[in-house]
C-alpha positions as MATLAB code, in Angstrom:
seq = 'MSYKPLPKNITIRPSKIEGLGLFASEDILINYEFGISHVLDSEFDSGYSRTPLGGFYNHSEDPNCEAYREGRFIKLRSIKEIKKDDELTARYSLYTL';
ca = [
     -11.091  -16.609    5.334;
     -10.149  -13.713    7.924;
      -9.220  -10.174    7.484;
      -6.307   -8.541    9.192;
      -6.231   -5.099    8.510;
      -2.368   -4.971    7.652;
       0.433   -7.809    6.743;
       2.356   -8.697    9.735;
       5.725   -7.511    7.929;
       4.338   -4.254    8.078;
       3.478   -1.140   10.821;
       2.344    2.024   11.094;
       4.791    4.740   11.944;
       5.721    8.419   11.796;
       6.704    9.271    8.166;
       9.417   11.813    6.758;
       7.294   12.154    3.838;
       4.082   13.134    5.243;
       2.191   12.183    8.289;
       2.026    8.403    9.166;
       3.322    5.396    6.727;
       4.027    1.795    6.357;
       7.192    0.506    7.218;
       9.230   -2.818    6.782;
       8.781   -5.029   10.171;
      11.500   -7.341    8.311;
      13.378   -7.793    4.737;
      10.740   -7.840    2.077;
      11.353   -9.448   -1.367;
      10.197   -8.171   -4.584;
       6.674   -9.083   -5.771;
       5.296   -9.347   -2.870;
       1.806   -8.575   -2.672;
       0.318   -7.234    0.271;
      -2.751   -6.911   -0.304;
      -6.203   -5.170   -0.950;
      -5.582   -1.168   -0.296;
      -8.679   -0.095   -2.148;
     -12.080   -1.351   -2.448;
     -14.226   -0.217   -5.484;
     -17.548    1.388   -3.708;
     -19.761    3.792   -5.277;
     -21.279    4.797   -2.141;
     -18.065    6.945   -1.703;
     -17.105   10.650   -3.687;
     -13.557    9.092   -4.856;
     -15.816    5.851   -6.162;
     -13.110    3.909   -3.089;
     -13.190    2.649    0.011;
      -9.557    2.676    1.630;
      -8.427    0.006    3.893;
      -5.721    0.542    6.128;
      -3.264   -0.344    3.902;
      -4.902    2.205    1.511;
      -5.228    4.540    4.258;
      -0.748    4.782    5.562;
       1.703    4.010    2.279;
       2.971    6.918    0.932;
       4.219    8.499   -2.366;
       7.304    8.689   -3.807;
       8.595    9.272   -7.603;
      11.503    6.406   -6.711;
       8.793    4.026   -5.267;
       9.431    0.603   -3.464;
       5.755   -0.708   -4.844;
       3.526   -0.022   -6.894;
      -1.021   -0.155   -6.930;
      -2.452   -1.833   -9.250;
      -5.779   -2.429  -10.204;
      -7.339   -6.472  -10.256;
     -11.505   -5.958  -11.224;
     -12.606   -3.973   -8.297;
      -9.416   -3.726   -5.350;
      -6.785   -1.837   -5.845;
      -3.718   -3.886   -4.506;
      -0.531   -3.372   -3.868;
       2.257   -5.040   -4.128;
       6.452   -4.500   -3.848;
       8.187   -3.615   -7.315;
      12.121   -3.668   -5.910;
      13.350   -5.049   -2.449;
      12.594   -3.528    0.321;
      15.013   -3.727    3.754;
      13.684   -3.553    7.424;
      12.519   -0.207    8.405;
      12.088    1.489    5.092;
       8.834    3.184    3.880;
       6.327    1.748    1.575;
       6.091    4.104   -0.947;
       4.030    3.752   -4.390;
       3.849    6.613   -7.297;
       0.241    7.529   -7.131;
      -2.275   10.080   -7.916;
      -5.680   10.017   -6.310;
      -8.016    7.755   -7.433;
      -6.849    7.229  -11.518;
      -6.212    3.860  -11.392;
];
């Protein structure tokens, strides 16, 4: 198994929400699994280590993705269809999953 920091269908660029964000480089269907955004790791104050995926998606009150816990991992998946160039967002508060 090889690790890729980001799926091929997203990229990082400046966000109107905050700093840098994740953007679709092609249309993405609902329930698309982007992968692991955080890994449970007690060596960090937050209890989690972020992957590049977890470090760049922004918060929204009307998100197109959701972060969900699966064992030691927080993963990100789409909950709406996402059009090319749309920013990927999820509703979150820091590390409460």
